mmCIF file of N, CA and C in Angstrom:
data_model
loop_
_atom_site.group_PDB
_atom_site.id
_atom_site.type_symbol
_atom_site.label_atom_id
_atom_site.label_comp_id
_atom_site.label_asym_id
_atom_site.label_seq_id
_atom_site.Cartn_x
_atom_site.Cartn_y
_atom_site.Cartn_z
ATOM 1 N N UNK A 1 0.844 -1.187 0.000
ATOM 2 C CA UNK A 1 0.000 0.000 0.000
ATOM 3 C C UNK A 1 0.887 1.247 0.000
ATOM 4 N N UNK A 2 1.838 1.336 0.893
ATOM 5 C CA UNK A 2 2.824 2.414 0.939
ATOM 6 C C UNK A 2 2.250 3.819 0.984
ATOM 7 N N UNK A 3 1.071 3.990 1.561
ATOM 8 C CA UNK A 3 0.551 5.325 1.789
ATOM 9 C C UNK A 3 -0.373 5.327 2.999
ATOM 10 N N UNK A 4 -0.511 6.504 3.573
ATOM 11 C CA UNK A 4 -1.378 6.657 4.739
ATOM 12 C C UNK A 4 -2.837 6.438 4.329
ATOM 13 N N UNK A 5 -3.677 6.165 5.312
ATOM 14 C CA UNK A 5 -5.098 5.926 5.052
ATOM 15 C C UNK A 5 -5.924 6.897 5.892
ATOM 16 N N UNK A 6 -6.739 7.700 5.235
ATOM 17 C CA UNK A 6 -7.623 8.624 5.932
ATOM 18 C C UNK A 6 -9.007 8.001 6.046
ATOM 19 N N UNK A 7 -9.528 8.012 7.264
ATOM 20 C CA UNK A 7 -10.863 7.487 7.548
ATOM 21 C C UNK A 7 -11.738 8.675 7.929
ATOM 22 N N UNK A 8 -12.896 8.764 7.273
ATOM 23 C CA UNK A 8 -13.865 9.833 7.544
ATOM 24 C C UNK A 8 -15.174 9.182 7.988
ATOM 25 N N UNK A 9 -15.856 9.828 8.920
ATOM 26 C CA UNK A 9 -17.122 9.298 9.404
ATOM 27 C C UNK A 9 -18.031 10.439 9.831
ATOM 28 N N UNK A 10 -19.322 10.176 9.814
ATOM 29 C CA UNK A 10 -20.305 11.166 10.261
ATOM 30 C C UNK A 10 -20.732 10.798 11.672
ATOM 31 N N UNK A 11 -20.653 11.767 12.576
ATOM 32 C CA UNK A 11 -21.047 11.557 13.968
ATOM 33 C C UNK A 11 -21.854 12.771 14.414
ATOM 34 N N UNK A 12 -23.051 12.515 14.934
ATOM 35 C CA UNK A 12 -23.898 13.600 15.428
ATOM 36 C C UNK A 12 -24.618 13.125 16.678
ATOM 37 N N UNK A 13 -24.969 14.051 17.523
ATOM 38 C CA UNK A 13 -25.700 13.706 18.731
ATOM 39 C C UNK A 13 -26.422 14.919 19.280
ATOM 40 N N UNK A 14 -27.581 14.700 19.889
ATOM 41 C CA UNK A 14 -28.362 15.817 20.422
ATOM 42 C C UNK A 14 -27.656 16.485 21.593
ATOM 43 N N UNK A 15 -26.754 15.776 22.270
ATOM 44 C CA UNK A 15 -26.031 16.327 23.416
ATOM 45 C C UNK A 15 -24.662 16.871 23.036
ATOM 46 N N UNK A 16 -24.363 16.922 21.744
ATOM 47 C CA UNK A 16 -23.045 17.370 21.305
ATOM 48 C C UNK A 16 -22.031 16.239 21.414
ATOM 49 N N UNK A 17 -20.944 16.361 20.722
ATOM 50 C CA UNK A 17 -19.931 15.303 20.675
ATOM 51 C C UNK A 17 -18.726 15.712 21.516
ATOM 52 N N UNK A 18 -18.369 14.849 22.453
ATOM 53 C CA UNK A 18 -17.198 15.096 23.297
ATOM 54 C C UNK A 18 -15.920 14.647 22.596
ATOM 55 N N UNK A 19 -15.967 13.422 22.028
ATOM 56 C CA UNK A 19 -14.781 12.926 21.323
ATOM 57 C C UNK A 19 -15.154 11.807 20.361
ATOM 58 N N UNK A 20 -14.321 11.672 19.332
ATOM 59 C CA UNK A 20 -14.437 10.589 18.357
ATOM 60 C C UNK A 20 -13.038 10.028 18.188
ATOM 61 N N UNK A 21 -12.911 8.710 18.299
ATOM 62 C CA UNK A 21 -11.610 8.051 18.199
ATOM 63 C C UNK A 21 -11.641 6.952 17.150
ATOM 64 N N UNK A 22 -10.535 6.804 16.474
ATOM 65 C CA UNK A 22 -10.340 5.717 15.524
ATOM 66 C C UNK A 22 -9.435 4.700 16.187
ATOM 67 N N UNK A 23 -9.891 3.449 16.276
ATOM 68 C CA UNK A 23 -9.088 2.356 16.837
ATOM 69 C C UNK A 23 -8.733 1.433 15.678
ATOM 70 N N UNK A 24 -7.460 1.071 15.529
ATOM 71 C CA UNK A 24 -7.031 0.298 14.363
ATOM 72 C C UNK A 24 -5.837 -0.588 14.689
ATOM 73 N N UNK A 25 -5.667 -1.618 13.876
ATOM 74 C CA UNK A 25 -4.512 -2.515 13.971
ATOM 75 C C UNK A 25 -4.480 -3.398 12.742
ATOM 76 N N UNK A 26 -3.317 -4.048 12.490
ATOM 77 C CA UNK A 26 -3.301 -5.070 11.446
ATOM 78 C C UNK A 26 -4.247 -6.218 11.838
ATOM 79 N N UNK A 27 -4.719 -6.967 10.867
ATOM 80 C CA UNK A 27 -5.573 -8.124 11.160
ATOM 81 C C UNK A 27 -4.648 -9.230 11.688
ATOM 82 N N UNK A 28 -4.292 -9.084 12.953
ATOM 83 C CA UNK A 28 -3.398 -9.989 13.662
ATOM 84 C C UNK A 28 -3.780 -9.885 15.133
ATOM 85 N N UNK A 29 -4.444 -10.912 15.663
ATOM 86 C CA UNK A 29 -4.991 -10.858 17.012
ATOM 87 C C UNK A 29 -3.937 -10.754 18.105
ATOM 88 N N UNK A 30 -2.677 -10.895 17.776
ATOM 89 C CA UNK A 30 -1.608 -10.768 18.770
ATOM 90 C C UNK A 30 -1.198 -9.314 18.981
ATOM 91 N N UNK A 31 -1.687 -8.421 18.157
ATOM 92 C CA UNK A 31 -1.305 -7.014 18.243
ATOM 93 C C UNK A 31 -2.399 -6.191 18.916
ATOM 94 N N UNK A 32 -1.987 -5.158 19.624
ATOM 95 C CA UNK A 32 -2.920 -4.244 20.294
ATOM 96 C C UNK A 32 -3.440 -3.201 19.299
ATOM 97 N N UNK A 33 -4.599 -2.639 19.607
ATOM 98 C CA UNK A 33 -5.139 -1.542 18.813
ATOM 99 C C UNK A 33 -4.365 -0.266 19.117
ATOM 100 N N UNK A 34 -4.184 0.553 18.105
ATOM 101 C CA UNK A 34 -3.691 1.918 18.265
ATOM 102 C C UNK A 34 -4.900 2.831 18.219
ATOM 103 N N UNK A 35 -4.755 4.031 18.776
ATOM 104 C CA UNK A 35 -5.869 4.972 18.838
ATOM 105 C C UNK A 35 -5.449 6.333 18.301
ATOM 106 N N UNK A 36 -6.292 6.896 17.463
ATOM 107 C CA UNK A 36 -6.118 8.262 16.977
ATOM 108 C C UNK A 36 -7.379 9.050 17.297
ATOM 109 N N UNK A 37 -7.205 10.254 17.775
ATOM 110 C CA UNK A 37 -8.348 11.135 17.969
ATOM 111 C C UNK A 37 -8.775 11.647 16.598
ATOM 112 N N UNK A 38 -10.050 11.568 16.296
ATOM 113 C CA UNK A 38 -10.562 12.054 15.026
ATOM 114 C C UNK A 38 -10.931 13.526 15.180
ATOM 115 N N UNK A 39 -10.562 14.325 14.201
ATOM 116 C CA UNK A 39 -10.800 15.767 14.230
ATOM 117 C C UNK A 39 -12.043 16.121 13.426
ATOM 118 N N UNK A 40 -12.758 17.122 13.906
ATOM 119 C CA UNK A 40 -13.905 17.598 13.129
ATOM 120 C C UNK A 40 -13.373 18.319 11.892
ATOM 121 N N UNK A 41 -14.120 18.252 10.833
ATOM 122 C CA UNK A 41 -13.736 18.892 9.577
ATOM 123 C C UNK A 41 -14.636 20.099 9.339
ATOM 124 N N UNK A 42 -14.449 20.759 8.231
ATOM 125 C CA UNK A 42 -15.301 21.904 7.901
ATOM 126 C C UNK A 42 -16.704 21.459 7.480
ATOM 127 N N UNK A 43 -16.868 20.160 7.212
ATOM 128 C CA UNK A 43 -18.184 19.622 6.867
ATOM 129 C C UNK A 43 -18.940 19.286 8.148
ATOM 130 N N UNK A 44 -20.196 19.618 8.206
ATOM 131 C CA UNK A 44 -21.017 19.387 9.398
ATOM 132 C C UNK A 44 -21.034 17.913 9.792
ATOM 133 N N UNK A 45 -20.697 17.642 11.055
ATOM 134 C CA UNK A 45 -20.746 16.305 11.668
ATOM 135 C C UNK A 45 -19.749 15.305 11.071
ATOM 136 N N UNK A 46 -18.784 15.753 10.291
ATOM 137 C CA UNK A 46 -17.804 14.852 9.689
ATOM 138 C C UNK A 46 -16.485 14.946 10.461
ATOM 139 N N UNK A 47 -15.972 13.781 10.831
ATOM 140 C CA UNK A 47 -14.703 13.674 11.552
ATOM 141 C C UNK A 47 -13.757 12.828 10.716
ATOM 142 N N UNK A 48 -12.444 13.063 10.910
ATOM 143 C CA UNK A 48 -11.477 12.265 10.164
ATOM 144 C C UNK A 48 -10.187 12.110 10.954
ATOM 145 N N UNK A 49 -9.474 11.047 10.616
ATOM 146 C CA UNK A 49 -8.141 10.784 11.154
ATOM 147 C C UNK A 49 -7.371 10.050 10.070
ATOM 148 N N UNK A 50 -6.062 10.220 10.070
ATOM 149 C CA UNK A 50 -5.215 9.564 9.081
ATOM 150 C C UNK A 50 -4.269 8.593 9.777
ATOM 151 N N UNK A 51 -4.353 7.343 9.376
ATOM 152 C CA UNK A 51 -3.445 6.316 9.894
ATOM 153 C C UNK A 51 -2.119 6.482 9.163
ATOM 154 N N UNK A 52 -1.031 6.719 9.897
ATOM 155 C CA UNK A 52 0.267 6.923 9.243
ATOM 156 C C UNK A 52 0.745 5.663 8.522
ATOM 157 N N UNK A 53 1.470 5.868 7.456
ATOM 158 C CA UNK A 53 1.958 4.745 6.655
ATOM 159 C C UNK A 53 2.779 3.775 7.494
ATOM 160 N N UNK A 54 3.538 4.264 8.466
ATOM 161 C CA UNK A 54 4.382 3.374 9.273
ATOM 162 C C UNK A 54 3.558 2.464 10.181
ATOM 163 N N UNK A 55 2.265 2.767 10.373
ATOM 164 C CA UNK A 55 1.383 1.917 11.168
ATOM 165 C C UNK A 55 0.649 0.873 10.322
ATOM 166 N N UNK A 56 0.870 0.887 9.029
ATOM 167 C CA UNK A 56 0.208 -0.062 8.129
ATOM 168 C C UNK A 56 1.220 -1.124 7.722
ATOM 169 N N UNK A 57 1.038 -2.307 8.278
ATOM 170 C CA UNK A 57 1.948 -3.420 8.009
ATOM 171 C C UNK A 57 1.515 -4.103 6.712
ATOM 172 N N UNK A 58 2.353 -4.096 5.686
ATOM 173 C CA UNK A 58 1.940 -4.670 4.399
ATOM 174 C C UNK A 58 1.714 -6.183 4.434
ATOM 175 N N UNK A 59 2.138 -6.854 5.496
ATOM 176 C CA UNK A 59 1.921 -8.309 5.604
ATOM 177 C C UNK A 59 0.475 -8.659 5.943
ATOM 178 N N UNK A 60 -0.249 -7.694 6.525
ATOM 179 C CA UNK A 60 -1.602 -7.958 7.006
ATOM 180 C C UNK A 60 -2.570 -6.903 6.469
ATOM 181 N N UNK A 61 -3.831 -7.292 6.275
ATOM 182 C CA UNK A 61 -4.864 -6.302 6.009
ATOM 183 C C UNK A 61 -5.026 -5.454 7.275
ATOM 184 N N UNK A 62 -5.773 -4.376 7.173
ATOM 185 C CA UNK A 62 -5.949 -3.447 8.283
ATOM 186 C C UNK A 62 -7.392 -3.491 8.751
ATOM 187 N N UNK A 63 -7.597 -3.421 10.060
ATOM 188 C CA UNK A 63 -8.949 -3.384 10.599
ATOM 189 C C UNK A 63 -9.100 -2.161 11.497
ATOM 190 N N UNK A 64 -10.323 -1.601 11.526
ATOM 191 C CA UNK A 64 -10.565 -0.450 12.389
ATOM 192 C C UNK A 64 -12.022 -0.391 12.810
ATOM 193 N N UNK A 65 -12.264 0.393 13.864
ATOM 194 C CA UNK A 65 -13.616 0.764 14.258
ATOM 195 C C UNK A 65 -13.549 2.155 14.861
ATOM 196 N N UNK A 66 -14.705 2.778 15.025
ATOM 197 C CA UNK A 66 -14.786 4.150 15.525
ATOM 198 C C UNK A 66 -15.558 4.144 16.843
ATOM 199 N N UNK A 67 -15.016 4.863 17.829
ATOM 200 C CA UNK A 67 -15.696 5.063 19.104
ATOM 201 C C UNK A 67 -16.097 6.534 19.207
ATOM 202 N N UNK A 68 -17.331 6.797 19.622
ATOM 203 C CA UNK A 68 -17.783 8.179 19.801
ATOM 204 C C UNK A 68 -18.428 8.311 21.176
ATOM 205 N N UNK A 69 -18.230 9.480 21.793
ATOM 206 C CA UNK A 69 -18.849 9.757 23.082
ATOM 207 C C UNK A 69 -19.453 11.160 23.041
ATOM 208 N N UNK A 70 -20.681 11.267 23.562
ATOM 209 C CA UNK A 70 -21.313 12.584 23.594
ATOM 210 C C UNK A 70 -20.946 13.313 24.891
ATOM 211 N N UNK A 71 -21.411 14.521 25.025
ATOM 212 C CA UNK A 71 -21.069 15.346 26.193
ATOM 213 C C UNK A 71 -21.679 14.855 27.498
ATOM 214 N N UNK A 72 -22.628 13.921 27.428
ATOM 215 C CA UNK A 72 -23.224 13.328 28.633
ATOM 216 C C UNK A 72 -22.579 11.994 28.999
ATOM 217 N N UNK A 73 -21.553 11.578 28.251
ATOM 218 C CA UNK A 73 -20.857 10.324 28.559
ATOM 219 C C UNK A 73 -21.446 9.090 27.904
ATOM 220 N N UNK A 74 -22.418 9.272 27.003
ATOM 221 C CA UNK A 74 -22.993 8.143 26.276
ATOM 222 C C UNK A 74 -22.077 7.795 25.114
ATOM 223 N N UNK A 75 -21.775 6.503 24.950
ATOM 224 C CA UNK A 75 -20.869 6.090 23.899
ATOM 225 C C UNK A 75 -21.518 5.193 22.869
ATOM 226 N N UNK A 76 -20.868 5.114 21.736
ATOM 227 C CA UNK A 76 -21.329 4.278 20.625
ATOM 228 C C UNK A 76 -20.100 3.819 19.848
ATOM 229 N N UNK A 77 -20.176 2.624 19.317
ATOM 230 C CA UNK A 77 -19.112 2.081 18.476
ATOM 231 C C UNK A 77 -19.687 1.796 17.103
ATOM 232 N N UNK A 78 -18.913 2.121 16.074
ATOM 233 C CA UNK A 78 -19.301 1.796 14.706
ATOM 234 C C UNK A 78 -18.191 0.976 14.082
ATOM 235 N N UNK A 79 -18.510 -0.090 13.415
ATOM 236 C CA UNK A 79 -19.830 -0.694 13.202
ATOM 237 C C UNK A 79 -20.411 -1.258 14.509
ATOM 238 N N UNK A 80 -21.715 -1.229 14.610
ATOM 239 C CA UNK A 80 -22.431 -1.705 15.790
ATOM 240 C C UNK A 80 -22.508 -3.226 15.765
ATOM 241 N N UNK A 81 -21.932 -3.848 16.794
ATOM 242 C CA UNK A 81 -21.873 -5.316 16.826
ATOM 243 C C UNK A 81 -23.244 -5.976 16.919
ATOM 244 N N UNK A 82 -24.279 -5.219 17.240
ATOM 245 C CA UNK A 82 -25.626 -5.785 17.260
ATOM 246 C C UNK A 82 -26.190 -5.998 15.862
ATOM 247 N N UNK A 83 -25.542 -5.381 14.868
ATOM 248 C CA UNK A 83 -26.060 -5.465 13.507
ATOM 249 C C UNK A 83 -25.073 -5.999 12.483
ATOM 250 N N UNK A 84 -23.778 -5.953 12.801
ATOM 251 C CA UNK A 84 -22.767 -6.405 11.842
ATOM 252 C C UNK A 84 -21.450 -6.664 12.560
ATOM 253 N N UNK A 85 -20.480 -7.138 11.831
ATOM 254 C CA UNK A 85 -19.147 -7.356 12.392
ATOM 255 C C UNK A 85 -18.653 -6.028 12.959
ATOM 256 N N UNK A 86 -18.120 -6.024 14.205
ATOM 257 C CA UNK A 86 -17.800 -4.747 14.865
ATOM 258 C C UNK A 86 -16.474 -4.104 14.445
ATOM 259 N N UNK A 87 -16.102 -4.293 13.213
ATOM 260 C CA UNK A 87 -14.903 -3.652 12.676
ATOM 261 C C UNK A 87 -14.979 -3.656 11.160
ATOM 262 N N UNK A 88 -14.191 -2.796 10.553
ATOM 263 C CA UNK A 88 -14.092 -2.718 9.097
ATOM 264 C C UNK A 88 -12.720 -3.261 8.723
ATOM 265 N N UNK A 89 -12.656 -4.092 7.691
ATOM 266 C CA UNK A 89 -11.375 -4.610 7.198
ATOM 267 C C UNK A 89 -11.059 -3.927 5.875
ATOM 268 N N UNK A 90 -9.861 -3.378 5.807
ATOM 269 C CA UNK A 90 -9.370 -2.748 4.583
ATOM 270 C C UNK A 90 -8.396 -3.741 3.946
ATOM 271 N N UNK A 91 -8.749 -4.238 2.787
ATOM 272 C CA UNK A 91 -7.883 -5.165 2.062
ATOM 273 C C UNK A 91 -6.753 -4.370 1.411
ATOM 274 N N UNK A 92 -5.530 -4.726 1.739
ATOM 275 C CA UNK A 92 -4.384 -4.030 1.168
ATOM 276 C C UNK A 92 -4.025 -4.606 -0.185
ATOM 277 N N UNK A 93 -3.577 -3.753 -1.067
ATOM 278 C CA UNK A 93 -3.094 -4.188 -2.375
ATOM 279 C C UNK A 93 -1.663 -4.635 -2.197
ATOM 280 N N UNK A 94 -1.409 -5.854 -2.557
ATOM 281 C CA UNK A 94 -0.037 -6.396 -2.380
ATOM 282 C C UNK A 94 0.532 -6.766 -3.709
#
């Protein structure tokens, strides 16, 4: 792949958003997740973070999920494990 990966997501809440985090790692269960704080963009309710190229191991695909918390301490994870696999897999071009 040899390039960074930017992840964008829409997050909104009636109580306002306290924080949005991107959790990611190679598809290797022996490795811990890394965390990046997602920044709000100029687009309404859109947040983004860029996974640095040095964090993308070309031997493995990449997996991530997003955690969001509102100003009242209520949290949500996307993808929601009640409806689908609780992470997104990015297939790397090798």
